[in-house]
Amino acid sequence: MRARAGSMRPSHASRTESANLGPVSLPRKPTVHDLRIDADAQEWQRSGSGRGSIEVAFVDALDEKWVLMRVSGDPDSRVLVYDKFEWECFVDGVRKGEFDDAV
């Protein structure tokens, strides 16, 4: 990136060029439906006993390991899907205290 003479700021052209990378395409995460999983048939582990507690299920589908997460009592029955790597990163962050200040 080039700076203007006498300035530490980048020229307008270089900022425009670096900002104009075009559309970025990210892979779509699979849903429970995509994985052909019956969420109600899974063995869910709960974080607590009341409504609003987190439930987690570990499943094998399409030759991979997946982690399903939902909130008990959610009227929309939404289920989040994480692959094994995403789950391991989350658990590692919990162990390292990365979320201790989140509450």
PDB file of N, CA and C in Angstrom:
ATOM      1  N   MET A   1       0.845  -1.164   0.000  1.00  0.00           N
ATOM      2  CA  MET A   1       0.000   0.000   0.000  1.00  0.00           C
ATOM      3  C   MET A   1       0.895   1.233   0.000  1.00  0.00           C
ATOM      4  N   ARG A   2       0.634   2.201  -0.909  1.00  0.00           N
ATOM      5  CA  ARG A   2       1.450   3.403  -0.996  1.00  0.00           C
ATOM      6  C   ARG A   2       0.821   4.527  -0.192  1.00  0.00           C
ATOM      7  N   ALA A   3       1.666   5.297   0.459  1.00  0.00           N
ATOM      8  CA  ALA A   3       1.197   6.464   1.213  1.00  0.00           C
ATOM      9  C   ALA A   3       1.442   7.712   0.395  1.00  0.00           C
ATOM     10  N   ARG A   4       0.626   8.730   0.604  1.00  0.00           N
ATOM     11  CA  ARG A   4       0.835  10.021  -0.039  1.00  0.00           C
ATOM     12  C   ARG A   4       2.094  10.656   0.518  1.00  0.00           C
ATOM     13  N   ALA A   5       2.734  11.484  -0.277  1.00  0.00           N
ATOM     14  CA  ALA A   5       3.948  12.171   0.170  1.00  0.00           C
ATOM     15  C   ALA A   5       3.637  12.989   1.407  1.00  0.00           C
ATOM     16  N   GLY A   6       4.449  12.829   2.456  1.00  0.00           N
ATOM     17  CA  GLY A   6       4.267  13.577   3.684  1.00  0.00           C
ATOM     18  C   GLY A   6       3.134  13.057   4.553  1.00  0.00           C
ATOM     19  N   SER A   7       2.576  11.934   4.206  1.00  0.00           N
ATOM     20  CA  SER A   7       1.452  11.392   4.963  1.00  0.00           C
ATOM     21  C   SER A   7       1.676   9.917   5.240  1.00  0.00           C
ATOM     22  N   MET A   8       1.190   9.466   6.374  1.00  0.00           N
ATOM     23  CA  MET A   8       1.282   8.050   6.701  1.00  0.00           C
ATOM     24  C   MET A   8       0.013   7.310   6.279  1.00  0.00           C
ATOM     25  N   ARG A   9      -0.969   8.036   5.805  1.00  0.00           N
ATOM     26  CA  ARG A   9      -2.225   7.408   5.400  1.00  0.00           C
ATOM     27  C   ARG A   9      -2.101   6.885   3.979  1.00  0.00           C
ATOM     28  N   PRO A  10      -2.735   5.776   3.659  1.00  0.00           N
ATOM     29  CA  PRO A  10      -2.688   5.251   2.295  1.00  0.00           C
ATOM     30  C   PRO A  10      -3.464   6.150   1.352  1.00  0.00           C
ATOM     31  N   SER A  11      -3.076   6.135   0.084  1.00  0.00           N
ATOM     32  CA  SER A  11      -3.797   6.932  -0.902  1.00  0.00           C
ATOM     33  C   SER A  11      -5.209   6.387  -1.069  1.00  0.00           C
ATOM     34  N   HIS A  12      -6.099   7.231  -1.560  1.00  0.00           N
ATOM     35  CA  HIS A  12      -7.491   6.832  -1.756  1.00  0.00           C
ATOM     36  C   HIS A  12      -7.588   5.636  -2.706  1.00  0.00           C
ATOM     37  N   ALA A  13      -6.777   5.636  -3.749  1.00  0.00           N
ATOM     38  CA  ALA A  13      -6.830   4.552  -4.733  1.00  0.00           C
ATOM     39  C   ALA A  13      -6.488   3.211  -4.093  1.00  0.00           C
ATOM     40  N   SER A  14      -5.466   3.189  -3.260  1.00  0.00           N
ATOM     41  CA  SER A  14      -5.085   1.905  -2.667  1.00  0.00           C
ATOM     42  C   SER A  14      -6.143   1.431  -1.672  1.00  0.00           C
ATOM     43  N   ARG A  15      -6.789   2.364  -0.975  1.00  0.00           N
ATOM     44  CA  ARG A  15      -7.856   1.961  -0.063  1.00  0.00           C
ATOM     45  C   ARG A  15      -9.029   1.383  -0.848  1.00  0.00           C
ATOM     46  N   THR A  16      -9.337   2.001  -1.979  1.00  0.00           N
ATOM     47  CA  THR A  16     -10.436   1.512  -2.800  1.00  0.00           C
ATOM     48  C   THR A  16     -10.113   0.136  -3.370  1.00  0.00           C
ATOM     49  N   GLU A  17      -8.888  -0.039  -3.843  1.00  0.00           N
ATOM     50  CA  GLU A  17      -8.498  -1.322  -4.414  1.00  0.00           C
ATOM     51  C   GLU A  17      -8.557  -2.430  -3.366  1.00  0.00           C
ATOM     52  N   SER A  18      -8.062  -2.155  -2.164  1.00  0.00           N
ATOM     53  CA  SER A  18      -8.062  -3.201  -1.146  1.00  0.00           C
ATOM     54  C   SER A  18      -9.470  -3.464  -0.611  1.00  0.00           C
ATOM     55  N   ALA A  19     -10.319  -2.450  -0.650  1.00  0.00           N
ATOM     56  CA  ALA A  19     -11.677  -2.626  -0.145  1.00  0.00           C
ATOM     57  C   ALA A  19     -12.579  -3.290  -1.183  1.00  0.00           C
ATOM     58  N   ASN A  20     -12.207  -3.210  -2.457  1.00  0.00           N
ATOM     59  CA  ASN A  20     -13.051  -3.748  -3.518  1.00  0.00           C
ATOM     60  C   ASN A  20     -12.565  -5.140  -3.918  1.00  0.00           C
ATOM     61  N   LEU A  21     -12.790  -6.107  -3.052  1.00  0.00           N
ATOM     62  CA  LEU A  21     -12.360  -7.472  -3.329  1.00  0.00           C
ATOM     63  C   LEU A  21     -13.430  -8.276  -4.052  1.00  0.00           C
ATOM     64  N   GLY A  22     -14.581  -7.700  -4.212  1.00  0.00           N
ATOM     65  CA  GLY A  22     -15.661  -8.413  -4.867  1.00  0.00           C
ATOM     66  C   GLY A  22     -16.419  -9.290  -3.890  1.00  0.00           C
ATOM     67  N   PRO A  23     -17.430  -9.992  -4.381  1.00  0.00           N
ATOM     68  CA  PRO A  23     -18.238 -10.834  -3.492  1.00  0.00           C
ATOM     69  C   PRO A  23     -17.432 -12.016  -2.956  1.00  0.00           C
ATOM     70  N   VAL A  24     -17.663 -12.323  -1.708  1.00  0.00           N
ATOM     71  CA  VAL A  24     -17.000 -13.450  -1.068  1.00  0.00           C
ATOM     72  C   VAL A  24     -18.024 -14.567  -0.920  1.00  0.00           C
ATOM     73  N   SER A  25     -17.655 -15.753  -1.337  1.00  0.00           N
ATOM     74  CA  SER A  25     -18.561 -16.899  -1.253  1.00  0.00           C
ATOM     75  C   SER A  25     -18.108 -17.828  -0.137  1.00  0.00           C
ATOM     76  N   LEU A  26     -18.963 -18.004   0.855  1.00  0.00           N
ATOM     77  CA  LEU A  26     -18.673 -18.907   1.959  1.00  0.00           C
ATOM     78  C   LEU A  26     -19.533 -20.154   1.822  1.00  0.00           C
ATOM     79  N   PRO A  27     -18.986 -21.302   2.214  1.00  0.00           N
ATOM     80  CA  PRO A  27     -19.807 -22.513   2.132  1.00  0.00           C
ATOM     81  C   PRO A  27     -20.975 -22.441   3.110  1.00  0.00           C
ATOM     82  N   ARG A  28     -22.113 -22.949   2.702  1.00  0.00           N
ATOM     83  CA  ARG A  28     -23.297 -22.952   3.552  1.00  0.00           C
ATOM     84  C   ARG A  28     -23.186 -24.092   4.548  1.00  0.00           C
ATOM     85  N   LYS A  29     -23.495 -23.774   5.802  1.00  0.00           N
ATOM     86  CA  LYS A  29     -23.474 -24.813   6.830  1.00  0.00           C
ATOM     87  C   LYS A  29     -24.671 -25.735   6.638  1.00  0.00           C
ATOM     88  N   PRO A  30     -24.474 -27.032   6.889  1.00  0.00           N
ATOM     89  CA  PRO A  30     -25.604 -27.954   6.750  1.00  0.00           C
ATOM     90  C   PRO A  30     -26.614 -27.759   7.873  1.00  0.00           C
ATOM     91  N   THR A  31     -27.827 -28.093   7.584  1.00  0.00           N
ATOM     92  CA  THR A  31     -28.890 -28.075   8.585  1.00  0.00           C
ATOM     93  C   THR A  31     -29.151 -29.512   9.031  1.00  0.00           C
ATOM     94  N   VAL A  32     -29.978 -29.662  10.049  1.00  0.00           N
ATOM     95  CA  VAL A  32     -30.374 -30.992  10.501  1.00  0.00           C
ATOM     96  C   VAL A  32     -31.045 -31.734   9.343  1.00  0.00           C
ATOM     97  N   HIS A  33     -31.844 -31.012   8.569  1.00  0.00           N
ATOM     98  CA  HIS A  33     -32.516 -31.614   7.411  1.00  0.00           C
ATOM     99  C   HIS A  33     -31.491 -32.092   6.378  1.00  0.00           C
ATOM    100  N   ASP A  34     -30.475 -31.250   6.090  1.00  0.00           N
ATOM    101  CA  ASP A  34     -29.433 -31.633   5.130  1.00  0.00           C
ATOM    102  C   ASP A  34     -28.719 -32.910   5.563  1.00  0.00           C
ATOM    103  N   LEU A  35     -28.514 -33.056   6.867  1.00  0.00           N
ATOM    104  CA  LEU A  35     -27.802 -34.215   7.405  1.00  0.00           C
ATOM    105  C   LEU A  35     -28.708 -35.435   7.572  1.00  0.00           C
ATOM    106  N   ARG A  36     -30.003 -35.259   7.287  1.00  0.00           N
ATOM    107  CA  ARG A  36     -31.003 -36.331   7.415  1.00  0.00           C
ATOM    108  C   ARG A  36     -31.051 -36.872   8.849  1.00  0.00           C
ATOM    109  N   ILE A  37     -31.087 -35.944   9.791  1.00  0.00           N
ATOM    110  CA  ILE A  37     -31.111 -36.296  11.212  1.00  0.00           C
ATOM    111  C   ILE A  37     -32.485 -35.966  11.783  1.00  0.00           C
ATOM    112  N   ASP A  38     -33.038 -36.883  12.542  1.00  0.00           N
ATOM    113  CA  ASP A  38     -34.269 -36.645  13.289  1.00  0.00           C
ATOM    114  C   ASP A  38     -33.853 -36.110  14.660  1.00  0.00           C
ATOM    115  N   ALA A  39     -33.959 -34.810  14.852  1.00  0.00           N
ATOM    116  CA  ALA A  39     -33.499 -34.180  16.099  1.00  0.00           C
ATOM    117  C   ALA A  39     -34.208 -34.751  17.322  1.00  0.00           C
ATOM    118  N   ASP A  40     -35.473 -35.070  17.197  1.00  0.00           N
ATOM    119  CA  ASP A  40     -36.227 -35.590  18.341  1.00  0.00           C
ATOM    120  C   ASP A  40     -35.780 -36.989  18.756  1.00  0.00           C
ATOM    121  N   ALA A  41     -35.130 -37.720  17.851  1.00  0.00           N
ATOM    122  CA  ALA A  41     -34.701 -39.089  18.155  1.00  0.00           C
ATOM    123  C   ALA A  41     -33.303 -39.148  18.789  1.00  0.00           C
ATOM    124  N   GLN A  42     -32.662 -37.988  18.988  1.00  0.00           N
ATOM    125  CA  GLN A  42     -31.295 -37.970  19.523  1.00  0.00           C
ATOM    126  C   GLN A  42     -31.288 -38.031  21.044  1.00  0.00           C
ATOM    127  N   GLU A  43     -30.149 -38.441  21.593  1.00  0.00           N
ATOM    128  CA  GLU A  43     -29.946 -38.418  23.043  1.00  0.00           C
ATOM    129  C   GLU A  43     -29.328 -37.067  23.397  1.00  0.00           C
ATOM    130  N   TRP A  44     -30.143 -36.179  23.938  1.00  0.00           N
ATOM    131  CA  TRP A  44     -29.711 -34.824  24.253  1.00  0.00           C
ATOM    132  C   TRP A  44     -29.178 -34.757  25.675  1.00  0.00           C
ATOM    133  N   GLN A  45     -28.036 -34.082  25.839  1.00  0.00           N
ATOM    134  CA  GLN A  45     -27.479 -33.812  27.167  1.00  0.00           C
ATOM    135  C   GLN A  45     -27.846 -32.382  27.520  1.00  0.00           C
ATOM    136  N   ARG A  46     -28.320 -32.167  28.759  1.00  0.00           N
ATOM    137  CA  ARG A  46     -28.824 -30.846  29.159  1.00  0.00           C
ATOM    138  C   ARG A  46     -27.890 -30.166  30.150  1.00  0.00           C
ATOM    139  N   SER A  47     -27.848 -28.839  30.053  1.00  0.00           N
ATOM    140  CA  SER A  47     -27.043 -28.045  30.983  1.00  0.00           C
ATOM    141  C   SER A  47     -27.791 -27.752  32.272  1.00  0.00           C
ATOM    142  N   GLY A  48     -29.083 -27.955  32.285  1.00  0.00           N
ATOM    143  CA  GLY A  48     -29.904 -27.669  33.459  1.00  0.00           C
ATOM    144  C   GLY A  48     -31.254 -28.329  33.314  1.00  0.00           C
ATOM    145  N   SER A  49     -32.164 -27.975  34.219  1.00  0.00           N
ATOM    146  CA  SER A  49     -33.464 -28.641  34.187  1.00  0.00           C
ATOM    147  C   SER A  49     -34.599 -27.744  33.706  1.00  0.00           C
ATOM    148  N   GLY A  50     -34.388 -26.457  33.637  1.00  0.00           N
ATOM    149  CA  GLY A  50     -35.478 -25.552  33.286  1.00  0.00           C
ATOM    150  C   GLY A  50     -35.527 -25.196  31.818  1.00  0.00           C
ATOM    151  N   ARG A  51     -36.598 -24.466  31.469  1.00  0.00           N
ATOM    152  CA  ARG A  51     -36.693 -23.932  30.108  1.00  0.00           C
ATOM    153  C   ARG A  51     -35.521 -22.997  29.884  1.00  0.00           C
ATOM    154  N   GLY A  52     -34.984 -23.023  28.706  1.00  0.00           N
ATOM    155  CA  GLY A  52     -33.865 -22.153  28.386  1.00  0.00           C
ATOM    156  C   GLY A  52     -32.514 -22.791  28.632  1.00  0.00           C
ATOM    157  N   SER A  53     -32.493 -24.018  29.133  1.00  0.00           N
ATOM    158  CA  SER A  53     -31.199 -24.683  29.304  1.00  0.00           C
ATOM    159  C   SER A  53     -30.713 -25.169  27.932  1.00  0.00           C
ATOM    160  N   ILE A  54     -29.406 -25.278  27.800  1.00  0.00           N
ATOM    161  CA  ILE A  54     -28.794 -25.697  26.544  1.00  0.00           C
ATOM    162  C   ILE A  54     -28.779 -27.219  26.467  1.00  0.00           C
ATOM    163  N   GLU A  55     -29.111 -27.744  25.301  1.00  0.00           N
ATOM    164  CA  GLU A  55     -29.068 -29.180  25.056  1.00  0.00           C
ATOM    165  C   GLU A  55     -28.088 -29.450  23.913  1.00  0.00           C
ATOM    166  N   VAL A  56     -27.298 -30.510  24.064  1.00  0.00           N
ATOM    167  CA  VAL A  56     -26.288 -30.871  23.071  1.00  0.00           C
ATOM    168  C   VAL A  56     -26.435 -32.348  22.735  1.00  0.00           C
ATOM    169  N   ALA A  57     -26.305 -32.677  21.456  1.00  0.00           N
ATOM    170  CA  ALA A  57     -26.324 -34.074  21.008  1.00  0.00           C
ATOM    171  C   ALA A  57     -25.160 -34.289  20.044  1.00  0.00           C
ATOM    172  N   PHE A  58     -24.514 -35.436  20.161  1.00  0.00           N
ATOM    173  CA  PHE A  58     -23.399 -35.802  19.292  1.00  0.00           C
ATOM    174  C   PHE A  58     -23.892 -36.867  18.322  1.00  0.00           C
ATOM    175  N   VAL A  59     -23.719 -36.610  17.018  1.00  0.00           N
ATOM    176  CA  VAL A  59     -24.263 -37.519  16.005  1.00  0.00           C
ATOM    177  C   VAL A  59     -23.241 -37.790  14.903  1.00  0.00           C
ATOM    178  N   ASP A  60     -23.431 -38.902  14.224  1.00  0.00           N
ATOM    179  CA  ASP A  60     -22.678 -39.241  13.018  1.00  0.00           C
ATOM    180  C   ASP A  60     -23.640 -39.142  11.844  1.00  0.00           C
ATOM    181  N   ALA A  61     -23.221 -38.413  10.813  1.00  0.00           N
ATOM    182  CA  ALA A  61     -24.050 -38.284   9.615  1.00  0.00           C
ATOM    183  C   ALA A  61     -23.151 -37.951   8.432  1.00  0.00           C
ATOM    184  N   LEU A  62     -23.458 -38.523   7.303  1.00  0.00           N
ATOM    185  CA  LEU A  62     -22.694 -38.287   6.071  1.00  0.00           C
ATOM    186  C   LEU A  62     -21.193 -38.508   6.289  1.00  0.00           C
ATOM    187  N   ASP A  63     -20.859 -39.558   7.008  1.00  0.00           N
ATOM    188  CA  ASP A  63     -19.471 -39.959   7.272  1.00  0.00           C
ATOM    189  C   ASP A  63     -18.666 -38.927   8.059  1.00  0.00           C
ATOM    190  N   GLU A  64     -19.338 -38.093   8.834  1.00  0.00           N
ATOM    191  CA  GLU A  64     -18.653 -37.119   9.686  1.00  0.00           C
ATOM    192  C   GLU A  64     -19.332 -37.071  11.043  1.00  0.00           C
ATOM    193  N   LYS A  65     -18.612 -36.492  12.016  1.00  0.00           N
ATOM    194  CA  LYS A  65     -19.170 -36.294  13.355  1.00  0.00           C
ATOM    195  C   LYS A  65     -19.675 -34.859  13.449  1.00  0.00           C
ATOM    196  N   TRP A  66     -20.856 -34.705  14.058  1.00  0.00           N
ATOM    197  CA  TRP A  66     -21.499 -33.401  14.180  1.00  0.00           C
ATOM    198  C   TRP A  66     -21.965 -33.197  15.613  1.00  0.00           C
ATOM    199  N   VAL A  67     -22.089 -31.936  15.997  1.00  0.00           N
ATOM    200  CA  VAL A  67     -22.639 -31.588  17.302  1.00  0.00           C
ATOM    201  C   VAL A  67     -23.869 -30.721  17.051  1.00  0.00           C
ATOM    202  N   LEU A  68     -24.981 -31.124  17.640  1.00  0.00           N
ATOM    203  CA  LEU A  68     -26.223 -30.363  17.539  1.00  0.00           C
ATOM    204  C   LEU A  68     -26.438 -29.631  18.851  1.00  0.00           C
ATOM    205  N   MET A  69     -26.920 -28.402  18.770  1.00  0.00           N
ATOM    206  CA  MET A  69     -27.176 -27.618  19.978  1.00  0.00           C
ATOM    207  C   MET A  69     -28.527 -26.936  19.834  1.00  0.00           C
ATOM    208  N   ARG A  70     -29.282 -26.940  20.929  1.00  0.00           N
ATOM    209  CA  ARG A  70     -30.574 -26.260  20.926  1.00  0.00           C
ATOM    210  C   ARG A  70     -30.863 -25.749  22.335  1.00  0.00           C
ATOM    211  N   VAL A  71     -31.873 -24.902  22.425  1.00  0.00           N
ATOM    212  CA  VAL A  71     -32.331 -24.375  23.708  1.00  0.00           C
ATOM    213  C   VAL A  71     -33.635 -25.082  24.038  1.00  0.00           C
ATOM    214  N   SER A  72     -33.689 -25.696  25.218  1.00  0.00           N
ATOM    215  CA  SER A  72     -34.923 -26.399  25.587  1.00  0.00           C
ATOM    216  C   SER A  72     -36.054 -25.388  25.718  1.00  0.00           C
ATOM    217  N   GLY A  73     -37.203 -25.768  25.247  1.00  0.00           N
ATOM    218  CA  GLY A  73     -38.363 -24.892  25.315  1.00  0.00           C
ATOM    219  C   GLY A  73     -38.446 -23.888  24.184  1.00  0.00           C
ATOM    220  N   ASP A  74     -37.525 -23.929  23.218  1.00  0.00           N
ATOM    221  CA  ASP A  74     -37.570 -23.014  22.082  1.00  0.00           C
ATOM    222  C   ASP A  74     -38.801 -23.346  21.243  1.00  0.00           C
ATOM    223  N   PRO A  75     -39.739 -22.405  21.124  1.00  0.00           N
ATOM    224  CA  PRO A  75     -40.973 -22.698  20.392  1.00  0.00           C
ATOM    225  C   PRO A  75     -40.730 -22.991  18.910  1.00  0.00           C
ATOM    226  N   ASP A  76     -39.631 -22.495  18.345  1.00  0.00           N
ATOM    227  CA  ASP A  76     -39.326 -22.736  16.933  1.00  0.00           C
ATOM    228  C   ASP A  76     -38.502 -24.002  16.721  1.00  0.00           C
ATOM    229  N   SER A  77     -38.069 -24.635  17.807  1.00  0.00           N
ATOM    230  CA  SER A  77     -37.272 -25.873  17.745  1.00  0.00           C
ATOM    231  C   SER A  77     -36.030 -25.726  16.873  1.00  0.00           C
ATOM    232  N   ARG A  78     -35.372 -24.573  16.958  1.00  0.00           N
ATOM    233  CA  ARG A  78     -34.163 -24.348  16.163  1.00  0.00           C
ATOM    234  C   ARG A  78     -33.027 -25.219  16.684  1.00  0.00           C
ATOM    235  N   VAL A  79     -32.253 -25.781  15.768  1.00  0.00           N
ATOM    236  CA  VAL A  79     -31.107 -26.613  16.117  1.00  0.00           C
ATOM    237  C   VAL A  79     -29.893 -26.075  15.367  1.00  0.00           C
ATOM    238  N   LEU A  80     -28.840 -25.747  16.104  1.00  0.00           N
ATOM    239  CA  LEU A  80     -27.588 -25.311  15.497  1.00  0.00           C
ATOM    240  C   LEU A  80     -26.733 -26.535  15.224  1.00  0.00           C
ATOM    241  N   VAL A  81     -25.995 -26.513  14.119  1.00  0.00           N
ATOM    242  CA  VAL A  81     -25.159 -27.643  13.724  1.00  0.00           C
ATOM    243  C   VAL A  81     -23.706 -27.183  13.673  1.00  0.00           C
ATOM    244  N   TYR A  82     -22.835 -27.926  14.357  1.00  0.00           N
ATOM    245  CA  TYR A  82     -21.401 -27.638  14.359  1.00  0.00           C
ATOM    246  C   TYR A  82     -20.643 -28.881  13.927  1.00  0.00           C
ATOM    247  N   ASP A  83     -19.579 -28.685  13.138  1.00  0.00           N
ATOM    248  CA  ASP A  83     -18.750 -29.840  12.818  1.00  0.00           C
ATOM    249  C   ASP A  83     -17.788 -30.095  13.976  1.00  0.00           C
ATOM    250  N   LYS A  84     -17.065 -31.190  13.918  1.00  0.00           N
ATOM    251  CA  LYS A  84     -16.192 -31.597  15.020  1.00  0.00           C
ATOM    252  C   LYS A  84     -15.145 -30.523  15.326  1.00  0.00           C
ATOM    253  N   PHE A  85     -14.554 -29.920  14.297  1.00  0.00           N
ATOM    254  CA  PHE A  85     -13.529 -28.897  14.496  1.00  0.00           C
ATOM    255  C   PHE A  85     -14.100 -27.671  15.207  1.00  0.00           C
ATOM    256  N   GLU A  86     -15.265 -27.208  14.784  1.00  0.00           N
ATOM    257  CA  GLU A  86     -15.885 -26.046  15.430  1.00  0.00           C
ATOM    258  C   GLU A  86     -16.156 -26.329  16.901  1.00  0.00           C
ATOM    259  N   TRP A  87     -16.656 -27.517  17.196  1.00  0.00           N
ATOM    260  CA  TRP A  87     -16.948 -27.880  18.582  1.00  0.00           C
ATOM    261  C   TRP A  87     -15.669 -27.929  19.415  1.00  0.00           C
ATOM    262  N   GLU A  88     -14.606 -28.528  18.866  1.00  0.00           N
ATOM    263  CA  GLU A  88     -13.340 -28.613  19.595  1.00  0.00           C
ATOM    264  C   GLU A  88     -12.770 -27.224  19.874  1.00  0.00           C
ATOM    265  N   CYS A  89     -12.905 -26.300  18.928  1.00  0.00           N
ATOM    266  CA  CYS A  89     -12.449 -24.919  19.147  1.00  0.00           C
ATOM    267  C   CYS A  89     -13.258 -24.254  20.257  1.00  0.00           C
ATOM    268  N   PHE A  90     -14.560 -24.463  20.266  1.00  0.00           N
ATOM    269  CA  PHE A  90     -15.412 -23.900  21.308  1.00  0.00           C
ATOM    270  C   PHE A  90     -15.019 -24.447  22.677  1.00  0.00           C
ATOM    271  N   VAL A  91     -14.884 -25.757  22.794  1.00  0.00           N
ATOM    272  CA  VAL A  91     -14.527 -26.378  24.072  1.00  0.00           C
ATOM    273  C   VAL A  91     -13.148 -25.901  24.528  1.00  0.00           C
ATOM    274  N   ASP A  92     -12.210 -25.763  23.603  1.00  0.00           N
ATOM    275  CA  ASP A  92     -10.878 -25.257  23.944  1.00  0.00           C
ATOM    276  C   ASP A  92     -10.975 -23.838  24.503  1.00  0.00           C
ATOM    277  N   GLY A  93     -11.805 -23.004  23.893  1.00  0.00           N
ATOM    278  CA  GLY A  93     -11.996 -21.643  24.385  1.00  0.00           C
ATOM    279  C   GLY A  93     -12.604 -21.606  25.773  1.00  0.00           C
ATOM    280  N   VAL A  94     -13.542 -22.500  26.032  1.00  0.00           N
ATOM    281  CA  VAL A  94     -14.147 -22.585  27.368  1.00  0.00           C
ATOM    282  C   VAL A  94     -13.080 -22.957  28.387  1.00  0.00           C
ATOM    283  N   ARG A  95     -12.280 -23.959  28.067  1.00  0.00           N
ATOM    284  CA  ARG A  95     -11.225 -24.403  28.989  1.00  0.00           C
ATOM    285  C   ARG A  95     -10.206 -23.307  29.271  1.00  0.00           C
ATOM    286  N   LYS A  96      -9.940 -22.467  28.276  1.00  0.00           N
ATOM    287  CA  LYS A  96      -8.956 -21.392  28.439  1.00  0.00           C
ATOM    288  C   LYS A  96      -9.555 -20.144  29.077  1.00  0.00           C
ATOM    289  N   GLY A  97     -10.853 -20.157  29.362  1.00  0.00           N
ATOM    290  CA  GLY A  97     -11.491 -19.021  30.013  1.00  0.00           C
ATOM    291  C   GLY A  97     -11.860 -17.882  29.086  1.00  0.00           C
ATOM    292  N   GLU A  98     -11.914 -18.125  27.784  1.00  0.00           N
ATOM    293  CA  GLU A  98     -12.198 -17.061  26.822  1.00  0.00           C
ATOM    294  C   GLU A  98     -13.595 -16.466  26.971  1.00  0.00           C
ATOM    295  N   PHE A  99     -14.497 -17.175  27.618  1.00  0.00           N
ATOM    296  CA  PHE A  99     -15.871 -16.699  27.749  1.00  0.00           C
ATOM    297  C   PHE A  99     -16.214 -16.303  29.180  1.00  0.00           C
ATOM    298  N   ASP A 100     -15.226 -16.271  30.058  1.00  0.00           N
ATOM    299  CA  ASP A 100     -15.485 -15.983  31.468  1.00  0.00           C
ATOM    300  C   ASP A 100     -16.096 -14.601  31.688  1.00  0.00           C
ATOM    301  N   ASP A 101     -15.766 -13.637  30.846  1.00  0.00           N
ATOM    302  CA  ASP A 101     -16.291 -12.279  30.999  1.00  0.00           C
ATOM    303  C   ASP A 101     -17.564 -12.052  30.191  1.00  0.00           C
ATOM    304  N   ALA A 102     -18.083 -13.077  29.548  1.00  0.00           N
ATOM    305  CA  ALA A 102     -19.241 -12.930  28.665  1.00  0.00           C
ATOM    306  C   ALA A 102     -20.556 -12.762  29.417  1.00  0.00           C
ATOM    307  N   VAL A 103     -20.598 -13.097  30.692  1.00  0.00           N
ATOM    308  CA  VAL A 103     -21.856 -12.999  31.434  1.00  0.00           C
ATOM    309  C   VAL A 103     -21.973 -11.720  32.201  1.00  0.00           C
TER     310      VAL A 103
END
